[in-house]
Short mmCIF file of C-alpha atoms in Angstrom, two decimals:
data_model
loop_
_atom_site.label_atom_id
_atom_site.label_comp_id
_atom_site.label_asym_id
_atom_site.label_seq_id
_atom_site.Cartn_x
_atom_site.Cartn_y
_atom_site.Cartn_z
CA MET A 1 0.00 0.00 0.00
CA ASP A 2 1.10 3.54 -0.70
CA LEU A 3 2.73 5.10 2.40
CA THR A 4 0.72 8.31 2.19
CA ILE A 5 -2.62 6.53 1.92
CA TRP A 6 -1.70 4.23 4.80
CA ALA A 7 -0.55 7.16 7.01
CA HIS A 8 -3.66 9.21 6.22
CA ASP A 9 -6.01 6.32 6.93
CA LEU A 10 -4.24 5.35 10.15
CA ALA A 11 -4.07 8.91 11.51
CA GLY A 12 -7.69 9.51 10.58
CA SER A 13 -8.84 6.33 12.29
CA LEU A 14 -7.01 7.33 15.48
CA LEU A 15 -7.62 11.09 15.61
CA ALA A 16 -10.69 12.15 13.62
CA GLU A 17 -13.38 11.12 16.09
CA PRO A 18 -11.79 11.48 19.53
CA LEU A 19 -9.62 14.52 18.71
CA PRO A 20 -10.97 16.44 15.69
CA ARG A 21 -8.83 19.52 16.32
CA ARG A 22 -5.69 17.38 16.57
CA TRP A 23 -6.77 15.69 13.33
CA ALA A 24 -7.11 19.10 11.64
CA HIS A 25 -3.64 20.04 12.91
CA SER A 26 -2.15 16.79 11.57
CA GLN A 27 -3.70 17.37 8.17
CA GLY A 28 -2.32 20.91 8.12
CA VAL A 29 1.14 19.67 9.12
CA ALA A 30 0.99 17.15 6.27
CA ALA A 31 -0.02 19.92 3.85
CA ARG A 32 3.06 21.85 4.96
CA ALA A 33 5.13 18.72 4.35
CA GLN A 34 3.75 18.54 0.82
CA SER A 35 4.98 22.09 0.24
CA LEU A 36 8.55 20.90 0.98
CA ALA A 37 8.57 18.11 -1.61
CA GLY A 38 10.82 20.13 -3.90
CA ILE A 39 13.65 20.30 -1.36
CA LEU A 40 13.29 16.77 0.03
CA GLY A 41 13.53 14.60 -3.06
CA ASP A 42 13.17 10.92 -2.19
CA ASP A 43 12.33 11.73 1.45
CA ALA A 44 9.19 13.75 0.64
CA GLU A 45 6.80 10.83 1.12
CA LEU A 46 8.44 9.84 4.41
CA LEU A 47 8.13 13.40 5.74
CA TRP A 48 4.49 13.56 4.68
CA ALA A 49 3.72 10.31 6.53
CA ALA A 50 5.57 11.50 9.65
CA ALA A 51 3.70 14.81 9.51
CA MET A 52 0.37 13.02 9.26
CA LEU A 53 1.21 10.64 12.13
CA HIS A 54 3.27 12.85 14.44
CA ASP A 55 0.48 13.41 16.99
CA ILE A 56 -1.27 10.02 17.06
CA GLY A 57 0.12 9.47 20.56
CA TYR A 58 -2.50 11.92 21.85
CA THR A 59 -5.20 9.36 21.05
CA PRO A 60 -6.68 8.34 24.41
CA SER A 61 -6.40 4.61 23.70
CA LEU A 62 -2.67 4.97 22.94
CA ALA A 63 -1.72 7.38 25.72
CA THR A 64 0.06 5.05 28.12
CA THR A 65 2.89 7.34 29.29
CA GLY A 66 1.07 10.61 28.61
CA PHE A 67 3.96 11.71 26.38
CA HIS A 68 2.55 11.67 22.87
CA PRO A 69 5.80 11.28 20.85
CA LEU A 70 6.75 8.16 22.80
CA ASP A 71 3.23 6.71 22.86
CA GLY A 72 2.75 7.30 19.13
CA ALA A 73 6.14 5.84 18.20
CA ARG A 74 5.57 2.74 20.32
CA TYR A 75 2.23 2.19 18.62
CA LEU A 76 3.79 2.54 15.19
CA ARG A 77 6.65 0.20 16.06
CA ASP A 78 4.66 -2.43 17.93
CA ARG A 79 1.27 -2.46 16.23
CA SER A 80 1.76 -1.23 12.69
CA ALA A 81 5.22 -2.46 11.66
CA ALA A 82 6.04 1.02 10.35
CA ASP A 83 9.39 1.85 8.80
CA GLU A 84 12.01 2.57 11.48
CA ARG A 85 12.83 6.01 10.07
CA LEU A 86 9.16 7.00 10.24
CA VAL A 87 8.89 5.78 13.82
CA ARG A 88 12.02 7.67 14.86
CA LEU A 89 10.75 10.88 13.24
CA VAL A 90 7.45 10.62 15.13
CA ALA A 91 9.26 9.82 18.39
CA ASN A 92 11.58 12.80 18.14
CA HIS A 93 9.46 15.42 16.41
CA SER A 94 9.89 19.04 17.43
CA TYR A 95 12.71 18.47 19.92
CA ALA A 96 10.75 15.88 21.89
CA LEU A 97 13.94 14.82 23.64
CA LEU A 98 13.90 18.06 25.64
CA GLU A 99 10.31 17.48 26.73
CA ALA A 100 11.12 13.85 27.50
CA GLU A 101 13.82 15.10 29.84
CA GLU A 102 11.28 17.34 31.62
CA ARG A 103 9.07 14.27 32.04
CA GLY A 104 11.83 11.93 33.24
CA LEU A 105 11.53 9.90 30.01
CA ARG A 106 14.68 10.94 28.18
CA GLU A 107 16.51 7.63 28.65
CA GLU A 108 13.47 5.68 27.44
CA LEU A 109 13.01 7.86 24.36
CA GLU A 110 16.71 7.90 23.47
CA GLY A 111 17.12 4.19 24.10
CA GLU A 112 14.13 3.06 22.09
CA PHE A 113 14.13 5.69 19.35
CA PRO A 114 17.47 7.38 18.62
CA ILE A 115 17.19 10.66 16.73
CA LEU A 116 17.33 10.12 12.99
CA ASP A 117 20.73 11.02 11.55
CA HIS A 118 19.21 13.13 8.79
CA ALA A 119 19.17 16.69 10.11
CA GLY A 120 17.37 18.09 7.06
CA LEU A 121 14.46 15.70 7.50
CA VAL A 122 14.29 16.30 11.26
CA ASP A 123 14.29 20.07 10.66
CA ALA A 124 11.60 19.69 8.00
CA LEU A 125 9.21 18.02 10.44
CA VAL A 126 9.88 20.76 13.01
CA TYR A 127 9.12 23.34 10.30
CA CYS A 128 5.85 21.66 9.39
CA ASP A 129 4.69 21.35 13.01
CA MET A 130 5.86 24.78 14.15
CA THR A 131 4.29 26.63 11.22
CA THR A 132 0.83 25.07 11.54
CA THR A 133 -1.85 26.18 14.00
CA PRO A 134 -3.80 23.74 16.20
CA ASP A 135 -6.64 24.16 13.68
CA GLY A 136 -4.43 23.18 10.74
CA THR A 137 -3.84 26.54 9.09
CA PRO A 138 -0.41 27.93 8.15
CA THR A 139 1.24 30.34 10.56
CA THR A 140 4.66 31.69 11.47
CA VAL A 141 6.96 30.10 14.01
CA ASP A 142 6.67 33.24 16.13
CA ALA A 143 2.88 33.04 16.24
CA ARG A 144 2.91 29.27 16.84
CA LEU A 145 5.31 29.50 19.77
CA ALA A 146 3.35 32.40 21.25
CA GLU A 147 0.15 30.36 20.94
CA ILE A 148 1.73 27.38 22.73
CA VAL A 149 2.96 29.62 25.55
CA THR A 150 -0.57 30.98 26.08
CA ARG A 151 -2.02 27.47 26.40
CA TYR A 152 0.36 26.22 29.09
CA ASP A 153 1.36 27.56 32.47
CA CYS A 154 5.03 28.55 32.43
CA ASP A 155 5.76 26.09 35.27
CA SER A 156 4.05 23.16 33.53
CA VAL A 157 6.06 20.46 31.77
CA VAL A 158 5.17 21.87 28.35
CA GLY A 159 5.76 25.43 29.51
CA ARG A 160 9.28 24.56 30.70
CA PHE A 161 9.96 22.51 27.59
CA ILE A 162 8.85 25.19 25.14
CA ARG A 163 11.06 27.79 26.83
CA ARG A 164 14.03 25.41 26.61
CA ALA A 165 13.32 24.43 23.00
CA ASP A 166 12.39 27.89 21.70
CA GLU A 167 15.76 28.74 20.16
CA ASP A 168 16.21 25.27 18.63
CA LEU A 169 12.70 25.24 17.16
CA ARG A 170 13.18 28.67 15.60
CA ALA A 171 16.60 27.69 14.22
CA ALA A 172 15.19 24.54 12.59
CA VAL A 173 12.37 26.53 10.97
CA HIS A 174 14.82 29.15 9.71
CA ARG A 175 17.12 26.48 8.24
CA VAL A 176 14.20 25.06 6.25
CA GLU A 177 13.10 28.53 5.14
CA ALA A 178 16.65 29.18 3.92
CA ARG A 179 16.57 25.92 1.93
CA LEU A 180 13.27 26.95 0.35
CA ILE A 181 14.71 30.33 -0.66
CA LEU A 182 17.78 28.67 -2.20
CA ALA A 183 15.57 26.24 -4.10
CA GLU A 184 13.61 29.12 -5.63
CA ARG A 185 16.74 30.63 -7.16
#
């Protein structure tokens, strides 16, 4: 089966009914991934699938640790036989390792799902996630980070994580934007 059809169907089956806003976000992130096809070459389909599946760990039936990158990646690895690169992208999307550390799950995440050694692909998924609103529409990294900060108390796990990851998230987005500009020339 085509990877994009499989990813769309799986994400839809897990998110559409219990978490319609998260489903809209995932579809928007995948649309952003599609816009990067020209700079990703053979990895475009993999990025699209990771974008579509990156938040499946929020699904209540999958949320065993309460940390969606780890829960989603474990589901993909254990119950769907997904490609290892796809699983590792989902596990580590948007600097998840920093949030895992805040949650006391860094060793588990690193041990089970090492960060993919393809910085351009990792950055591309950050770009897609950090330039898409919770409702699935395009936005800027500045607006997205500001929106996240307003949703979480600064002393919460996510509040601490987002402050720690802010510079890295912005840098990843800017690296992808620079690649897009170069590709247009």
